[in-house]
Amino acid sequence: MSVQGACATARLPVRHLHLKLSGWRAIRAAIFTLGAGAIHLTVMPQHFQEYPPFGVFFLLSGLAQVGLAAALLFSTGSLTAIVGAAANLAVVTLWLVSRTVGLPIGDDPWRPETIGVADAAATILELMAAWNLVRLARRPEQPRRAGIRFRIRPVVALVPGLLLVIVGVGAGTQGMPASVNMSAPISVGQAAIPVESLHAAPGAEPLRSFTLVAEPVQIGGQTSWTFNGIVPGPELRVSQGDRLRVTLVNHLPASTTIHWHGVRVSNAEDGVAGVTQDAVPPGATYSYEFVARDAGTFWYHSHQDTANQLTRGLFGALVVQPLQGPVADRDYALVFHEFPGHPIIGPGLQGLAGYIGQAFSGQRVAVNGTTGDLRMQASPGERIRLRLIGALEGEQYGPLMMVAEPLELVAVGTCYQIVAIDGGDLNSPQCIGPERLRLGIGQRYDLSFVMPAAGTVRILDPRGHESVTIGSGPAPTVRDLKSLSLFDPLGYGQPAAVPVLGHGIDVTYQVVLGEEGGIRNFQPELIHTINGKAAPMGTTYLVRQGEVVRLRIVNETAEFHTMHLHGHVLTVLDRDGGAPHGSPLHLDSLLVSPHDTWDVAFVADNPGLWMFHCHVLVHAAIGMSAMISYPGVTTRYELGSRSGNQPE
Ligand code: C2O
Ligand code: CU
């Protein structure tokens, strides 16, 4: 196995230059160092955009590694080996610090960075290079003349390193854009409409002022992020037609916002970081103002780094009471949420670690901050309205715990009406017995019932997580909850005219929910897509003011997705070929079951740049988010790592 003959001619000039090639160990060290350098140079442009000094660092360290690799190929001295090992280990140390305590400089000082595929590959290569160099320094190899004899073992030893280089450089090109602007296109002759101009006009509505202080608080031995020190945040209860002025004071160590989920606010008040505002930095204050046009059950939550911040506790109920109509004797809002301070579930390697942690610790579910049995007061004969708010991603299961099965609830002890879903009143809801009610994250169900003459009414979770007991006295008998039938909103209540459909559909858009494995933001992910595209480079649907827009939502995945549209109300037209045969349904959060197809329509009557995303927060964080935008509306905000705005 010799290629000496073939090299005979090539050897001559090399010998003439008195160059000698190093041995195999040095060659391995050189190739591993070169690979790490190549990865650093691949990720360099993105770092330049985010924070130029880091870009310079990656440029210099990449070039230094290339230079070191060249030196190693031709020098066999132990000094080169020692310097090379030290240089590689220094880079590894810096990486370790940046991933554990964080670096004192940068756009986000002292905040540990997440571990990605590219930097992990570079680090392993540096360690492998350093290992070879340390060995080399202790036992220098005989220099050899150019024209190395081919031997299989040393070449095989290169393979893992070469694979790491391919993976690392490949992942290094899959960074996220450092800045994305969500402005809608402007047609010729059209005037730009800045998002800021789309705010509530001043008016004489009764003013209700609230202050929400976002602050970390110790709850149950863990640090939660709260509004006003409690999880959920304070319940905001106003009357239809009130003008809300909410001051957000940020005492968190991170920037944040507030989004008014389900409320048809003006676009400038929507609270989406990077689209309608910059996330409010630590120490700063921001004020939202809008008129509560619609009565109903809503909620509010952070829309910055949402998958993390909402899970940590930044949410609360928002109830808008109708001006007329039957009033309940007692009206309770019940927020179902994860126990505050839950380990962060997110995308990528950290997310995986979070899921594994959760699989061992078990998911903890709470109602209005209480785990176990929450007790609410009520007397026999009183009419009760319960506003159930889903703030829980669902129970995770499946291969990577990626499937979030929505929360199920059963009301026992009385017959009840479901009087509203997502704030939209249902027409002639009949009194029904216990059924399993699915409550996807973002959805709201309003129940109305009369307390029995004796005993309690209970809300139970068939999976046994939590319960709510209303009233006092003997508890109702409970049958096998899991075998109860599932409530279907499409066949409940009585049909009625749907004015939205009056003049027919102007435009139909496909919304295909899909997923594919890949690398995104340097992380291995099950990327979640809408029409094959992942946020922030996702689909933008352009709608014109006054149009009736139909969305055909096709779920090609085996997961549940709660599709939520900001600023508008979706009227259900069809599910899997069947139109609703009960009350019309006007929703803002659609629970789309695996492989379901839904047709919904909305009137484009609220100009702006609006998010349309899956409310399973981890799905949105790994791409399942789109925009519904009105042509001409522009934003001066941007999202991405340069601004730090990250709405998902
Ligand atoms: Cu509950 Cu995009 O929001
Ligand atoms: Cu989803």
XYZ file of N, CA, C and O in Angstrom, residues 195 198-200 207-214 227 236 242-250 255-261 263 265-281 284-292 300-304 309 318 566 610 637 645:
272
model
N -46.844 51.663 12.609
C -47.589 50.972 13.659
C -48.006 51.937 14.771
O -49.136 51.889 15.260
N -51.314 53.581 14.837
C -52.513 52.766 14.989
C -52.809 52.559 16.472
O -52.622 51.474 17.012
N -53.219 53.634 17.137
C -53.540 53.513 18.556
C -54.948 54.023 18.801
O -55.557 54.628 17.918
N -55.472 53.763 19.994
C -56.841 54.167 20.306
C -56.941 55.690 20.281
O -56.135 56.373 20.909
N -62.394 55.836 32.483
C -60.991 55.416 32.492
C -60.722 54.472 33.658
O -61.096 54.749 34.796
N -60.089 53.350 33.388
C -59.662 52.425 34.437
C -58.147 52.297 34.346
O -57.624 51.855 33.331
N -57.457 52.702 35.406
C -55.994 52.663 35.371
C -55.470 51.526 36.239
O -55.971 51.292 37.343
N -54.491 50.829 35.734
C -53.855 49.737 36.478
C -52.342 49.866 36.335
O -51.856 50.385 35.336
N -51.629 49.381 37.339
C -50.174 49.291 37.226
C -49.782 47.831 37.410
O -50.194 47.188 38.376
N -49.020 47.316 36.474
C -48.524 45.946 36.591
C -47.002 46.013 36.701
O -46.329 46.454 35.761
N -46.486 45.605 37.846
C -45.045 45.597 38.058
C -44.543 44.181 37.803
O -44.902 43.244 38.512
N -43.726 44.050 36.771
C -43.138 42.732 36.487
C -41.932 42.572 37.389
O -41.010 43.389 37.364
N -46.446 39.408 37.855
C -46.982 40.761 37.854
C -47.467 41.024 39.270
O -48.258 40.252 39.822
N -57.725 41.614 36.128
C -58.219 42.927 35.721
C -59.669 42.745 35.302
O -59.972 41.960 34.409
N -65.126 50.434 28.743
C -64.136 51.144 29.558
C -62.861 51.372 28.759
O -62.508 50.578 27.880
N -62.162 52.426 29.136
C -60.836 52.674 28.569
C -59.813 52.193 29.602
O -59.827 52.640 30.749
N -58.959 51.270 29.201
C -57.939 50.760 30.126
C -56.630 51.487 29.888
O -56.218 51.652 28.725
N -56.023 51.918 30.966
C -54.671 52.466 30.870
C -53.817 51.622 31.808
O -54.017 51.642 33.027
N -52.913 50.844 31.250
C -52.123 49.926 32.062
C -50.659 50.327 31.974
O -50.099 50.433 30.879
N -50.070 50.596 33.121
C -48.656 50.945 33.154
C -47.862 49.708 33.535
O -48.102 49.097 34.572
N -46.951 49.349 32.648
C -46.057 48.216 32.920
C -44.757 48.774 33.476
O -44.117 49.621 32.864
N -44.377 48.316 34.674
C -43.105 48.707 35.270
C -42.242 47.450 35.294
O -42.649 46.432 35.852
N -41.083 47.534 34.673
C -40.279 46.311 34.559
C -39.177 46.252 35.616
O -38.178 46.948 35.514
N -35.944 42.074 29.512
C -36.955 42.945 28.928
C -38.252 42.162 28.739
O -38.245 40.938 28.618
N -39.365 42.889 28.729
C -40.663 42.209 28.676
C -41.720 43.095 28.017
O -41.457 44.270 27.712
N -42.912 42.536 27.786
C -44.051 43.289 27.240
C -45.336 42.703 27.823
O -45.288 41.700 28.535
N -46.471 43.328 27.481
C -47.768 42.712 27.800
C -48.629 42.680 26.536
O -48.791 43.689 25.850
N -49.166 41.500 26.268
C -50.101 41.307 25.150
C -51.481 41.013 25.730
O -51.606 40.318 26.731
N -52.510 41.541 25.083
C -53.892 41.411 25.578
C -54.585 40.364 24.738
O -55.194 40.669 23.722
N -54.471 39.134 25.166
C -54.877 37.982 24.356
C -56.385 37.952 24.133
O -57.156 37.849 25.088
N -58.234 40.366 22.905
C -58.855 41.684 22.871
C -58.525 42.342 21.531
O -57.381 42.320 21.087
N -57.541 45.072 20.269
C -56.915 46.370 20.546
C -56.451 46.982 19.227
O -56.420 46.325 18.188
N -56.069 48.266 19.278
C -55.392 48.863 18.132
C -53.986 48.288 18.088
O -53.404 47.953 19.120
N -53.431 48.207 16.894
C -52.185 47.472 16.701
C -51.044 47.949 17.607
O -50.276 47.132 18.121
N -50.960 49.269 17.839
C -49.840 49.793 18.626
C -49.871 49.292 20.072
O -48.862 49.357 20.779
N -51.031 48.785 20.532
C -51.167 48.352 21.931
C -51.031 46.832 22.072
O -51.332 46.273 23.119
N -50.608 46.152 21.008
C -50.686 44.690 20.977
C -49.584 44.002 21.784
O -49.668 42.808 22.064
N -48.540 44.742 22.126
C -47.532 44.191 23.037
C -46.629 43.129 22.448
O -46.098 42.300 23.196
N -46.437 43.134 21.135
C -45.574 42.115 20.528
C -44.174 42.697 20.315
O -43.985 43.608 19.506
N -43.219 42.149 21.054
C -41.851 42.659 20.984
C -41.306 42.521 19.571
O -41.380 41.453 18.967
N -40.778 43.617 19.055
C -40.150 43.577 17.736
C -41.115 43.839 16.598
O -40.696 43.966 15.453
N -42.418 43.897 16.900
C -43.390 44.181 15.857
C -44.128 45.479 16.180
O -44.154 46.409 15.383
N -44.727 45.549 17.385
C -45.491 46.750 17.729
C -44.770 47.620 18.762
O -45.236 48.690 19.094
N -43.669 47.129 19.296
C -42.893 47.926 20.252
C -41.550 47.230 20.473
O -41.378 46.075 20.087
N -40.613 47.966 21.087
C -39.420 47.314 21.612
C -39.783 46.726 22.961
O -40.553 47.329 23.717
N -39.240 45.547 23.284
C -39.457 45.006 24.620
C -38.967 46.035 25.638
O -37.963 46.716 25.422
N -39.707 46.163 26.738
C -39.410 47.186 27.742
C -38.211 46.722 28.568
O -38.273 45.683 29.222
N -37.104 47.484 28.553
C -35.898 46.999 29.235
C -36.045 47.046 30.759
O -36.925 47.737 31.284
N -37.368 50.070 33.107
C -38.170 51.027 32.343
C -39.666 50.796 32.552
O -40.084 49.819 33.166
N -40.438 51.742 32.032
C -41.891 51.756 32.193
C -42.518 51.931 30.821
O -41.925 52.549 29.943
N -43.692 51.374 30.633
C -44.366 51.481 29.333
C -45.852 51.523 29.600
O -46.336 50.919 30.559
N -46.578 52.239 28.761
C -47.998 52.342 29.053
C -48.844 51.903 27.853
O -48.537 52.214 26.705
N -49.867 51.124 28.154
C -50.803 50.636 27.138
C -52.144 51.303 27.368
O -52.546 51.519 28.512
N -52.845 51.613 26.285
C -54.173 52.198 26.447
C -55.088 51.672 25.348
O -54.738 51.698 24.173
N -56.232 51.156 25.752
C -57.190 50.667 24.759
C -58.585 50.640 25.360
O -58.761 50.664 26.576
N -59.573 50.606 24.472
C -60.959 50.544 24.905
C -61.424 49.089 24.786
O -61.190 48.439 23.775
N -62.056 48.606 25.849
C -62.555 47.223 25.848
C -63.872 47.202 25.082
O -64.944 47.377 25.655
N -54.033 38.258 29.769
C -52.880 39.034 29.318
C -51.624 38.249 29.659
O -51.598 37.444 30.585
N -50.588 38.449 28.875
C -49.321 37.773 29.157
C -48.186 38.459 28.421
O -48.419 39.229 27.492
N -46.976 38.169 28.858
C -45.801 38.697 28.176
C -45.764 38.157 26.753
O -46.128 37.011 26.500
N -45.346 39.015 25.813
C -45.115 38.522 24.441
C -43.672 38.808 24.018
O -43.394 39.165 22.884
N -42.767 38.662 24.982
C -41.329 38.717 24.708
C -40.768 37.435 25.300
O -41.072 37.112 26.458
N -41.077 33.332 29.383
C -41.640 34.277 30.356
C -43.047 33.899 30.800
O -43.397 34.080 31.970
N -58.133 38.737 32.336
C -58.735 40.029 32.012
C -60.209 39.764 31.692
O -60.526 39.056 30.733
N -54.099 37.380 16.488
C -54.187 38.625 17.253
C -55.164 39.607 16.564
O -55.232 39.661 15.340
N -50.160 41.724 12.513
C -50.724 40.871 13.561
C -50.116 39.488 13.517
O -50.027 38.871 12.471
N -39.588 48.846 14.523
C -38.971 47.877 15.430
C -38.487 46.690 14.626
O -38.948 46.451 13.518
N -35.356 41.719 20.676
C -36.791 41.453 20.628
C -37.014 40.046 20.096
O -36.517 39.679 19.037
